[in-house]
XYZ file of C-alpha atoms in Angstrom:
760
model
C -12.459 -34.921 6.341
C -16.174 -34.229 5.993
C -16.192 -35.828 2.541
C -14.346 -38.921 3.752
C -16.546 -39.399 6.833
C -19.708 -38.579 4.908
C -18.927 -41.173 2.253
C -18.749 -43.924 4.893
C -21.897 -42.713 6.631
C -23.750 -42.671 3.308
C -22.676 -46.241 2.576
C -24.000 -47.297 5.976
C -27.260 -45.327 6.002
C -28.220 -44.404 2.442
C -29.608 -41.133 3.829
C -30.924 -38.919 0.993
C -30.271 -35.594 2.790
C -26.704 -36.717 3.533
C -26.206 -37.635 -0.117
C -27.379 -34.190 -1.255
C -25.126 -32.477 1.276
C -22.101 -34.493 0.118
C -22.834 -33.599 -3.476
C -22.998 -29.930 -2.537
C -19.693 -30.159 -0.635
C -17.978 -31.829 -3.595
C -19.233 -29.175 -5.994
C -17.977 -26.328 -3.789
C -14.618 -28.024 -3.148
C -14.065 -28.800 -6.817
C -15.069 -25.277 -7.824
C -12.586 -23.685 -5.406
C -9.794 -26.027 -6.499
C -10.446 -25.448 -10.207
C -10.633 -21.670 -9.845
C -7.569 -20.448 -7.893
C -7.645 -16.788 -6.823
C -5.673 -14.293 -8.931
C -4.133 -12.824 -5.766
C -4.130 -13.229 -1.990
C -4.219 -10.631 0.754
C -1.413 -11.336 3.166
C -1.044 -9.419 6.448
C 1.520 -6.660 6.309
C 3.197 -4.068 8.444
C 0.999 -1.065 9.225
C 1.616 2.302 7.676
C 4.543 3.775 9.598
C 5.297 0.501 11.409
C 8.751 0.510 13.075
C 9.422 -2.889 11.486
C 9.368 -1.281 8.037
C 12.801 0.047 8.964
C 13.974 -2.174 11.822
C 13.787 -5.478 9.905
C 16.042 -4.297 7.077
C 19.508 -5.876 6.955
C 22.590 -4.800 5.009
C 23.318 -6.345 1.640
C 24.921 -9.744 2.095
C 23.495 -10.335 5.583
C 20.752 -12.659 6.789
C 18.219 -12.264 9.582
C 16.221 -14.830 11.532
C 12.588 -14.173 12.440
C 10.859 -14.548 15.773
C 7.446 -14.268 17.388
C 5.663 -10.964 16.898
C 4.450 -8.723 14.101
C 8.026 -8.619 12.800
C 7.535 -12.279 11.828
C 5.824 -10.926 8.680
C 9.248 -9.900 7.341
C 9.478 -13.548 6.219
C 7.452 -12.752 3.081
C 8.841 -9.275 2.364
C 12.078 -10.132 0.519
C 14.180 -8.939 3.457
C 16.656 -11.843 3.631
C 14.785 -13.052 6.709
C 14.372 -16.788 7.272
C 12.677 -19.242 9.642
C 11.470 -18.623 13.173
C 11.364 -20.405 16.510
C 9.041 -20.629 19.469
C 8.881 -17.607 21.740
C 12.075 -17.179 23.682
C 14.237 -19.449 21.533
C 15.281 -16.709 19.127
C 18.896 -17.397 18.205
C 18.916 -21.004 19.407
C 18.788 -22.374 15.866
C 21.900 -20.385 14.962
C 23.790 -21.888 17.907
C 23.283 -25.274 16.305
C 23.865 -24.145 12.722
C 26.835 -21.793 13.168
C 29.456 -24.582 13.485
C 28.401 -26.036 10.130
C 27.784 -22.861 8.135
C 30.101 -20.836 5.941
C 28.117 -17.789 6.994
C 29.934 -16.097 9.824
C 27.114 -14.020 11.313
C 23.330 -13.524 11.470
C 20.932 -10.915 12.796
C 18.163 -12.161 15.088
C 14.955 -10.139 15.465
C 13.270 -10.335 18.867
C 10.353 -8.298 20.188
C 10.402 -6.438 23.493
C 7.560 -8.557 24.886
C 9.345 -11.783 23.934
C 12.581 -10.427 25.384
C 10.912 -9.840 28.757
C 9.027 -13.139 28.617
C 12.020 -15.407 28.034
C 14.193 -13.975 25.291
C 16.880 -12.763 27.678
C 17.706 -16.427 28.318
C 18.324 -16.956 24.601
C 20.743 -14.024 24.573
C 22.512 -15.532 27.580
C 22.769 -18.839 25.714
C 24.362 -17.330 22.599
C 26.893 -15.499 24.774
C 27.768 -18.819 26.406
C 27.945 -20.570 23.022
C 30.325 -17.946 21.637
C 28.542 -17.618 18.278
C 28.577 -14.474 16.152
C 25.092 -12.995 16.293
C 23.525 -9.541 16.560
C 20.205 -9.359 18.366
C 17.898 -6.594 17.261
C 15.634 -6.042 20.253
C 12.603 -4.323 18.706
C 11.372 -2.067 21.478
C 7.983 -0.892 20.201
C 6.218 -0.142 23.485
C 3.249 -2.422 22.692
C 2.301 -6.016 21.922
C 0.545 -5.207 18.663
C 0.323 -8.826 17.474
C -2.487 -9.565 19.913
C -4.300 -6.254 19.865
C -2.092 -3.537 21.317
C -1.551 -4.441 24.972
C 1.256 -2.694 26.869
C 4.517 -4.600 26.974
C 4.666 -6.904 30.001
C 7.082 -5.781 32.668
C 8.515 -2.456 33.774
C 11.470 -2.442 31.377
C 12.558 0.580 29.403
C 15.363 0.906 26.866
C 17.958 1.954 29.431
C 17.174 -1.043 31.662
C 17.341 -3.427 28.699
C 20.761 -2.042 27.780
C 22.062 -2.695 31.319
C 20.631 -6.219 31.324
C 22.290 -7.296 28.079
C 25.499 -5.583 29.172
C 25.444 -7.672 32.342
C 24.875 -10.826 30.289
C 28.097 -10.194 28.345
C 27.060 -8.499 25.080
C 30.232 -7.383 23.291
C 28.739 -4.112 22.078
C 25.388 -2.330 22.427
C 23.775 0.419 20.375
C 20.411 2.174 20.609
C 18.779 3.153 17.304
C 15.697 5.355 17.453
C 13.560 7.734 15.427
C 13.767 10.229 18.317
C 17.360 10.456 19.622
C 16.489 13.712 21.371
C 14.303 11.896 23.920
C 17.440 10.660 25.687
C 19.022 13.648 27.478
C 22.752 13.990 27.935
C 22.591 12.846 31.560
C 21.002 9.438 30.842
C 23.016 6.719 32.589
C 23.946 4.126 29.961
C 26.292 1.150 30.218
C 29.869 1.813 29.049
C 30.340 2.627 25.347
C 26.619 2.595 24.444
C 25.876 5.053 21.624
C 22.583 6.534 20.420
C 21.929 6.642 16.665
C 19.127 7.987 14.511
C 17.273 5.289 12.586
C 18.681 6.707 9.340
C 22.028 5.280 10.504
C 20.732 1.739 11.062
C 22.489 0.321 8.006
C 25.838 1.753 9.101
C 25.410 0.396 12.644
C 24.477 -3.065 11.374
C 27.495 -3.186 9.053
C 29.731 -2.380 11.996
C 28.123 -4.886 14.364
C 28.185 -7.833 11.959
C 31.977 -7.677 11.961
C 32.279 -7.862 15.755
C 32.881 -11.422 17.107
C 30.429 -12.746 19.697
C 26.975 -11.552 20.723
C 26.125 -7.925 20.046
C 22.846 -6.084 20.622
C 21.044 -3.298 18.765
C 18.025 -1.954 20.616
C 15.692 -0.472 18.015
C 13.403 1.989 19.792
C 10.315 3.256 17.940
C 6.718 3.199 19.143
C 4.246 0.900 17.385
C 2.394 2.822 14.658
C -0.986 1.361 15.599
C -0.428 2.438 19.211
C 0.556 5.924 18.082
C -2.707 6.167 16.177
C -4.773 4.969 19.145
C -3.039 7.281 21.597
C -3.321 10.278 19.281
C -7.071 9.756 19.064
C -7.158 9.823 22.878
C -4.854 12.835 23.147
C -2.162 10.731 24.845
C 0.575 11.022 22.195
C 2.016 13.960 20.237
C 0.359 14.462 16.861
C 2.827 16.262 14.585
C 1.083 19.014 12.589
C 2.619 17.871 9.303
C 1.688 15.472 6.535
C 3.256 14.147 3.349
C 1.841 14.975 -0.070
C 2.886 13.730 -3.511
C 2.813 15.934 -6.599
C 1.363 13.341 -8.971
C 2.497 15.273 -12.047
C 6.139 15.014 -10.964
C 5.871 11.393 -9.769
C 7.286 8.813 -12.183
C 5.604 5.788 -10.575
C 9.009 4.152 -10.034
C 8.082 2.807 -6.584
C 11.289 3.859 -4.814
C 9.195 5.514 -2.088
C 7.661 2.092 -1.380
C 11.058 0.400 -1.400
C 12.411 2.910 1.110
C 9.391 3.008 3.433
C 7.649 -0.348 2.823
C 4.510 1.658 3.602
C 0.988 0.597 2.631
C -0.312 4.192 2.859
C 1.334 4.821 -0.526
C -1.318 3.894 -3.070
C -1.559 3.999 -6.867
C -3.483 6.603 -8.800
C -4.218 6.357 -12.511
C -3.502 9.458 -14.570
C -3.432 10.393 -18.244
C 0.334 9.911 -18.191
C 0.427 6.544 -16.444
C 0.098 5.175 -12.941
C 1.492 7.423 -10.222
C 1.516 7.433 -6.430
C -0.440 9.298 -3.774
C -0.693 9.239 0.026
C -3.809 7.720 1.560
C -4.207 10.351 4.268
C -6.747 8.189 6.121
C -4.166 5.413 6.498
C -1.016 7.510 6.975
C 0.543 7.256 10.444
C 2.994 10.123 9.924
C 6.217 8.158 9.693
C 7.581 10.309 6.829
C 10.112 7.705 5.655
C 8.438 7.679 2.218
C 10.184 10.995 1.529
C 13.455 9.039 1.414
C 12.449 7.792 -2.020
C 14.737 9.471 -4.545
C 12.066 11.610 -6.111
C 11.287 15.354 -6.082
C 7.532 14.800 -5.921
C 7.348 14.592 -2.100
C 6.261 17.655 -0.173
C 5.776 18.063 3.567
C 2.756 20.162 4.529
C 3.295 21.882 7.893
C 0.174 23.075 9.689
C -3.276 23.240 8.198
C -5.632 20.284 8.345
C -7.245 17.768 6.040
C -10.163 19.254 4.159
C -13.433 17.674 5.228
C -16.029 16.802 2.629
C -18.985 16.237 4.903
C -22.534 15.670 3.646
C -24.523 15.175 6.838
C -27.860 13.454 7.095
C -29.654 16.779 7.413
C -28.491 17.674 3.919
C -29.417 14.215 2.703
C -32.882 14.824 4.108
C -33.578 16.957 1.081
C -33.662 13.751 -0.932
C -36.738 11.556 -1.194
C -37.734 9.860 2.111
C -36.431 6.353 2.602
C -39.041 3.588 2.533
C -38.747 0.957 5.204
C -37.438 -2.304 3.743
C -38.979 -5.693 4.199
C -36.704 -7.218 6.825
C -35.336 -10.673 6.072
C -37.101 -13.493 7.869
C -35.311 -15.438 10.584
C -36.339 -19.069 10.173
C -33.921 -21.338 11.976
C -30.568 -19.611 11.648
C -29.366 -16.772 9.443
C -25.682 -16.980 8.639
C -23.579 -13.960 7.640
C -19.961 -13.973 6.496
C -18.167 -10.652 6.862
C -14.893 -10.429 4.918
C -12.471 -7.527 5.009
C -9.037 -6.196 5.802
C -7.435 -6.054 9.227
C -7.447 -2.579 10.719
C -10.569 -1.367 8.885
C -13.155 -2.234 11.544
C -14.264 -5.703 10.431
C -14.306 -7.071 13.983
C -16.180 -3.952 15.124
C -18.960 -4.606 12.599
C -19.304 -8.158 13.877
C -19.580 -6.815 17.426
C -22.195 -4.242 16.362
C -24.348 -6.871 14.675
C -24.016 -9.094 17.723
C -25.100 -6.268 20.027
C -27.970 -5.352 17.697
C -29.197 -8.949 17.912
C -28.997 -8.795 21.714
C -30.933 -5.498 21.764
C -33.571 -7.053 19.488
C -33.912 -10.042 21.816
C -32.381 -12.546 19.411
C -29.571 -15.051 19.845
C -26.248 -14.478 18.122
C -22.851 -16.070 17.731
C -19.875 -14.038 16.433
C -16.652 -15.822 15.512
C -13.728 -13.632 14.454
C -11.142 -15.587 12.501
C -7.777 -13.840 12.363
C -4.157 -14.548 13.224
C -1.165 -12.272 13.858
C -2.259 -8.644 13.977
C -3.721 -9.084 10.474
C -2.923 -5.481 9.692
C -3.612 -5.264 5.994
C -4.374 -8.992 5.946
C -7.522 -11.012 5.453
C -10.014 -10.979 8.337
C -13.371 -12.686 8.472
C -16.211 -12.796 10.973
C -18.891 -15.494 11.015
C -22.138 -14.116 12.438
C -25.020 -16.495 13.104
C -28.421 -15.142 14.139
C -31.315 -17.147 15.590
C -34.401 -16.753 17.759
C -32.918 -18.774 20.618
C -29.370 -19.833 21.634
C -30.239 -23.526 21.331
C -30.920 -23.002 17.614
C -27.216 -22.263 17.035
C -25.317 -25.553 16.811
C -21.988 -24.233 15.445
C -20.118 -20.946 15.627
C -18.737 -20.962 12.098
C -20.578 -20.787 8.798
C -20.222 -24.182 7.137
C -19.301 -24.899 3.531
C -22.017 -23.549 1.202
C -23.882 -22.306 4.284
C -23.830 -18.511 4.016
C -27.084 -16.595 3.631
C -25.314 -13.238 3.231
C -21.808 -12.153 2.275
C -20.737 -8.681 3.336
C -17.502 -8.177 1.430
C -15.676 -5.208 2.895
C -12.826 -6.082 0.529
C -13.315 -7.808 -2.819
C -9.967 -9.593 -2.659
C -10.785 -11.256 0.671
C -14.380 -11.882 -0.436
C -13.071 -13.834 -3.440
C -10.542 -15.859 -1.411
C -10.936 -19.668 -1.269
C -11.926 -19.584 2.423
C -14.824 -17.206 1.810
C -15.814 -18.706 -1.539
C -16.252 -22.072 0.147
C -19.077 -20.648 2.294
C -21.114 -19.382 -0.676
C -24.167 -21.246 -1.940
C -24.722 -20.836 -5.670
C -28.069 -19.250 -6.472
C -28.886 -18.600 -2.810
C -26.214 -16.531 -0.999
C -26.834 -12.803 -1.279
C -23.708 -10.679 -1.564
C -22.668 -7.037 -1.227
C -19.033 -6.397 -2.121
C -16.837 -3.321 -1.869
C -14.919 -2.837 -5.138
C -12.301 -0.424 -3.816
C -8.880 -1.449 -5.109
C -6.992 -1.644 -1.820
C -3.525 -2.736 -2.883
C -1.807 -5.568 -1.072
C 1.586 -5.152 0.568
C 3.119 -6.469 -2.659
C 2.646 -2.995 -4.130
C 5.223 -1.588 -1.691
C 7.870 -3.823 -3.278
C 6.615 -4.158 -6.852
C 5.959 -0.927 -8.736
C 4.108 -2.836 -11.470
C 1.823 -4.822 -9.169
C -1.776 -4.717 -10.426
C -5.025 -5.195 -8.569
C -7.091 -7.887 -10.384
C -10.472 -6.183 -9.875
C -12.298 -7.478 -12.917
C -11.007 -11.028 -12.474
C -12.304 -10.944 -8.891
C -15.714 -9.666 -9.977
C -16.026 -12.450 -12.526
C -14.923 -15.004 -9.932
C -17.671 -13.976 -7.505
C -20.295 -13.796 -10.243
C -19.480 -17.357 -11.342
C -19.676 -18.639 -7.779
C -23.024 -17.007 -6.962
C -24.818 -17.666 -10.226
C -28.121 -15.823 -10.357
C -28.129 -14.933 -6.644
C -28.335 -11.190 -5.819
C -24.873 -9.614 -6.085
C -24.152 -5.886 -5.720
C -20.799 -4.217 -6.290
C -20.235 -0.770 -4.777
C -17.120 1.213 -3.943
C -18.005 1.940 -0.310
C -14.462 3.072 0.562
C -14.478 5.783 -2.068
C -18.051 6.776 -1.197
C -17.225 7.073 2.521
C -14.151 9.177 1.767
C -16.192 11.546 -0.411
C -18.990 11.823 2.135
C -17.018 12.080 5.368
C -13.401 12.697 4.386
C -12.509 9.358 6.006
C -12.837 5.863 4.567
C -13.198 4.194 7.978
C -17.002 4.427 7.619
C -16.980 2.147 4.545
C -18.062 -1.019 6.337
C -21.021 0.653 8.044
C -22.098 1.962 4.650
C -22.166 -1.682 3.595
C -24.317 -2.580 6.611
C -26.775 0.213 5.797
C -26.920 -0.974 2.192
C -27.653 -4.535 3.344
C -30.395 -3.335 5.687
C -32.154 -1.343 2.967
C -31.965 -4.329 0.618
C -33.768 -6.373 3.278
C -30.819 -8.704 3.835
C -30.494 -8.202 7.618
C -33.067 -9.834 9.925
C -32.577 -7.046 12.481
C -34.634 -3.865 13.055
C -33.143 -0.429 12.396
C -33.695 0.670 15.996
C -31.542 -2.200 17.287
C -28.739 -1.437 14.830
C -28.689 2.267 15.756
C -28.784 1.414 19.480
C -25.790 -0.898 19.007
C -23.869 1.979 17.417
C -24.728 4.178 20.424
C -23.649 1.517 22.915
C -20.336 1.128 21.099
C -19.662 4.740 22.042
C -17.100 5.487 19.319
C -17.770 8.071 16.577
C -21.494 7.575 17.152
C -22.790 10.333 14.858
C -20.395 9.444 12.044
C -21.408 5.784 12.206
C -25.110 6.600 12.275
C -24.679 8.806 9.229
C -22.713 6.086 7.456
C -25.533 3.620 8.106
C -28.100 6.131 6.817
C -26.097 6.904 3.694
C -25.660 3.197 3.019
C -29.451 2.897 3.018
C -29.720 5.825 0.597
C -27.164 4.336 -1.765
C -29.189 1.107 -1.866
C -32.472 2.911 -2.434
C -31.469 5.713 -4.817
C -27.863 5.393 -6.011
C -28.310 7.975 -8.766
C -29.125 10.814 -6.380
C -26.134 9.954 -4.188
C -23.901 9.690 -7.247
C -24.991 13.157 -8.259
C -23.639 14.454 -4.953
C -20.393 12.509 -4.522
C -19.587 11.055 -7.949
C -19.878 7.575 -9.437
C -20.260 4.877 -6.804
C -18.822 1.991 -8.791
C -17.295 1.175 -12.139
C -19.298 -1.665 -13.651
C -16.916 -2.282 -16.550
C -13.330 -1.705 -17.479
C -12.581 1.956 -18.233
C -12.769 3.014 -21.850
C -9.330 3.556 -23.340
C -8.847 6.926 -25.070
C -8.502 6.910 -28.840
C -5.180 7.540 -30.543
C -6.331 11.009 -31.607
C -7.221 11.858 -27.994
C -3.827 10.616 -26.815
C -2.077 12.686 -29.475
C -4.062 15.834 -28.690
C -3.284 15.782 -24.951
C 0.375 14.956 -25.396
C 0.810 17.551 -28.099
C -0.506 20.252 -25.768
C 1.764 18.944 -23.029
C 4.862 19.102 -25.252
C 4.045 22.644 -26.337
C 4.013 23.624 -22.646
C 7.076 21.473 -22.018
C 9.173 23.210 -24.703
C 7.531 24.647 -27.812
C 5.313 23.904 -30.839
C 8.278 22.733 -32.920
C 9.073 20.073 -30.334
C 5.424 18.935 -30.435
C 5.506 18.690 -34.247
C 8.548 16.428 -33.992
C 6.436 14.167 -31.785
C 3.427 14.086 -34.103
C 5.596 13.486 -37.180
C 7.092 10.247 -35.855
C 3.716 8.940 -34.604
C 2.188 9.752 -37.990
C 4.932 7.743 -39.724
C 4.176 4.755 -37.491
C 0.449 5.160 -38.067
C 0.890 5.262 -41.836
C 3.170 2.208 -41.879
C 0.828 0.253 -39.632
C -2.167 1.102 -41.812
C -0.311 0.116 -44.993
C 0.549 -3.220 -43.401
C -3.143 -3.880 -42.751
C -2.920 -3.415 -38.990
C -4.932 -1.383 -36.545
C -3.525 1.308 -34.265
C -1.975 -0.762 -31.492
C 1.623 0.028 -32.416
C 0.846 3.682 -33.130
C -0.780 4.032 -29.703
C 2.233 2.374 -28.095
C 4.592 4.781 -29.846
C 2.393 7.766 -28.983
C 2.691 6.962 -25.273
C 6.325 5.867 -25.150
C 7.791 8.526 -27.441
C 6.066 11.248 -25.421
C 7.464 9.733 -22.220
C 11.013 10.019 -23.566
C 10.546 13.494 -25.045
C 9.046 14.899 -21.824
C 11.830 13.721 -19.518
C 11.599 15.442 -16.138
C 14.653 17.627 -15.871
C 15.020 20.554 -13.490
C 12.991 22.867 -15.742
C 10.076 20.449 -16.056
C 9.932 19.683 -12.337
C 9.871 23.422 -11.684
C 7.102 23.931 -14.262
C 4.988 21.139 -12.756
C 5.196 22.837 -9.359
C 4.517 26.371 -10.604
C 1.827 25.925 -13.284
C -1.028 26.189 -10.770
C -2.160 22.554 -10.957
C -0.044 21.518 -7.957
C -1.528 24.316 -5.831
C -5.046 23.354 -6.901
C -4.527 19.689 -5.969
C -2.967 20.681 -2.665
C -5.986 22.800 -1.765
C -8.300 19.904 -2.569
C -6.685 17.949 0.271
C -5.706 20.618 2.842
C -7.270 23.718 4.311
C -6.191 26.358 6.807
C -2.781 27.991 7.135
C 0.110 25.792 6.120
C 3.611 26.048 4.746
C 5.461 23.702 2.429
C 8.777 21.910 2.609
C 10.305 20.330 -0.499
C 12.662 17.344 -0.485
C 15.072 17.711 -3.381
C 18.500 16.590 -4.538
C 19.606 19.130 -7.163
C 22.337 17.352 -9.128
C 24.653 20.380 -9.169
C 24.338 21.034 -5.430
C 23.345 17.762 -3.733
C 25.547 16.277 -1.018
C 26.693 12.674 -1.322
C 26.084 9.783 1.034
C 29.551 8.735 2.276
C 28.523 5.067 2.363
C 26.849 4.747 -1.053
C 28.168 7.770 -2.915
C 24.615 8.603 -4.035
C 23.070 12.064 -3.944
C 21.197 12.880 -0.732
C 17.945 14.788 -0.580
C 17.833 18.056 1.323
C 14.938 20.114 2.632
C 13.893 23.461 1.139
C 11.214 25.856 2.343
C 8.175 27.447 0.720
C 10.474 29.999 -0.932
C 11.277 27.282 -3.487
C 7.978 28.099 -5.195
C 9.521 31.399 -6.340
C 12.593 29.539 -7.555
C 10.378 27.080 -9.431
C 8.605 29.915 -11.264
C 11.923 31.452 -12.299
C 13.436 28.111 -13.317
C 10.340 27.157 -15.340
C 10.787 30.290 -17.470
C 14.353 29.217 -18.233
C 13.250 26.039 -19.999
C 14.086 27.694 -23.335
C 17.690 26.854 -22.411
C 16.959 23.133 -22.341
C 19.455 21.090 -24.419
C 21.264 24.222 -25.620
C 24.925 25.076 -24.959
C 23.682 27.500 -22.261
C 21.873 24.732 -20.334
C 23.881 24.236 -17.095
C 22.060 20.975 -16.357
C 22.355 19.536 -19.849
C 25.949 18.397 -19.412
C 25.221 15.832 -16.679
C 25.397 12.142 -17.552
C 21.680 11.745 -16.767
C 20.609 14.445 -19.234
C 22.944 13.179 -21.958
C 21.534 9.678 -21.564
C 17.951 10.967 -21.770
C 18.669 12.725 -25.058
C 20.358 9.605 -26.470
C 17.348 7.510 -25.516
C 15.115 9.803 -27.591
C 17.248 9.458 -30.726
C 17.593 5.696 -30.228
C 13.828 5.276 -29.933
C 13.328 7.304 -33.104
C 15.689 4.934 -34.901
C 13.811 1.900 -33.529
C 10.456 3.286 -34.688
C 11.738 4.020 -38.203
C 13.251 0.553 -38.493
C 9.984 -1.073 -37.417
C 8.095 1.076 -39.942
C 10.341 -0.246 -42.705
C 10.033 -3.843 -41.445
C 6.238 -4.021 -41.461
C 4.477 -6.311 -42.248
C 7.413 -8.779 -42.148
C 7.758 -8.141 -38.402
C 4.833 -9.484 -36.373
C 2.889 -7.200 -34.074
C 4.227 -9.049 -30.999
C 7.818 -8.598 -32.167
C 7.224 -4.923 -32.863
C 5.684 -4.387 -29.422
C 8.660 -6.079 -27.774
C 10.991 -3.729 -29.633
C 9.042 -0.513 -29.092
C 7.832 -0.832 -25.505
C 11.134 -0.501 -23.623
C 10.575 3.169 -22.615
C 7.671 2.050 -20.393
C 10.194 0.411 -18.055
C 12.351 3.520 -17.625
C 11.161 5.393 -14.550
C 12.417 7.450 -11.677
C 15.120 10.009 -11.117
C 18.880 9.874 -10.725
C 20.290 6.498 -9.712
C 16.802 4.952 -9.668
C 16.286 5.809 -13.312
C 19.773 4.630 -14.197
C 19.063 1.294 -12.502
C 16.004 0.804 -14.722
C 18.136 1.569 -17.796
C 20.800 -0.884 -16.612
C 18.112 -3.540 -16.118
C 16.949 -3.081 -19.709
C 20.512 -3.390 -20.936
C 20.966 -6.561 -18.910
C 17.796 -8.005 -20.436
C 19.037 -7.178 -23.931
C 16.107 -4.814 -24.611
C 18.192 -1.652 -24.790
C 21.455 -1.592 -26.676
C 22.623 1.474 -28.523
C 21.851 4.178 -25.961
C 23.743 2.471 -23.157
C 26.609 1.401 -25.402
C 27.074 4.921 -26.754
C 27.108 6.245 -23.190
């Protein structure tokens, strides 16, 4: 619109300044359009959000969305479609049902919407006689707009009586805490209470009942739990989840089961695994449902603090006072980050600091939904007097400073449009905070280096600093929440903030939340800007300026050889080295490098070191697990393991799949004993070796050996790309039990794996 209007104004006036501004707008617009972002940060359910479970539907069913945080299920591959205005949930199905071959739908509706007007929609579907199941999502808070209490005095029991009176054919209550409803609770006739683990069974039953049925899903909002726990108003279970990275296969089933963003990737020598971000975890525990023996519950104890307070930092060289940025006219700051990490708080602190310093300020927070895990931006405009501020948003190519609390949001088209090439200063956090896509896609990658290049191109020769403030804050304080204030301290020391230190510290005091922590974060941010080397010496590298150096083939071979000796014996390791050496020799004779040999070195080891019962036991009892555990926790604690031993596991009556059971700390003694028995592996005395899973794993090894030998004979007639396609299939085989079998079946379906599956 600005370009269209400006073009007409220029034709009428010939104004030179207008012409230059139009040229600048065109350049920015064209640049953004020509350079699409490699990824976007969409809002997502919080860690432990009730909707992670409540919005699931059985296979073959469809759900309709509504107003509330649960609306985000629309982009989570949950067979959830379209939405209506508040209170009309289900109305679209009344019109569609007569013309659809589908006999039933689920309709999600929040408790606040239900009280507001949603009850009328339920009444309408009863009158219309359509087949629909309402899932009333009773979460005890209106999280979409900031966490207000639900309007009205309704509780779950009252809601059940209301929908019963309206004519619901059947009602069920599904909750994560069935015990909170005592035996004497007065429910309508035939209402049953179910644990949330039974939601799928309940939904399958209800979709076959004609008419309007209601499932009341009762689980408190995760964000509200977190707030109330901080205030001592909600129980805080003394238990946390922990993942043994060595056992983890990186299959992603924990993310599929929990849809939780507190499960994050971690790069290891043996591939990308998973770990729990303890700062983000809201203690929902549904991640343990992933079919994997790597999950451990830690009862008691506490997170180990890694605190370096300012008094300790005082031993470093004194900080010089920076030259504060001048405030001529207006000074425009764009703050970009992730919802739930304190972006809006930083905007408020800067606004208060301006007020304390006697300056004018405008703060515009641009959000939408709850934006948990989604892109959030604040436009902060500083001036000497209020009349100097003519707009509350930073215009195109108008930013003087970019504070990028998240590099993915900082490199988004909306933020990029505010940058002025060669003039906008920028500080950007390089922490790889995965998007919600990672919960559903085990192979999802964070495009860090593409994002860095994108920002560098946009800013030209303007000052641009990359620093991993999230990692630095976690190492300094044991909590990453201080990352954004580290960024503010860094900006102040660089001279990018036209505000005095005293005003910034006073604003932190007036905010009244974690005052000392926030002051220390500001101080450490200044120190990182002034002397990053000394801080790095204390907490580790602050940022990775280039892509990590890949290990050489000899290094890969050395580590995997040692691992296979521990896994079984030296003879087994020699078998590994012999095949890799054959590939290396053939590749060299064909005039190639070591790409194929490296591929074989990784994939062949993966197949040889399959994680059977003996290996899982060894990886728990070799001391490394205990060491990693003690890096995270301190105090007295006990462990609980979640396992599904194939010879003893119970079966789910609905799916027929093995179910995980809980085992106490005594399992550590069993692990030590079982690890010593690994000499029985693949021998006639191996009790586990006769299962279909173990037989398949051994066949995969022999099939891969055949593939490697055939490729060796085919070089150089076979191109490198063809050879890679043939030799890389083990990389896709991950997980345990039925999860692993599903990955094998997928390879067979894609035609990448033939003989092993056929022979099975």
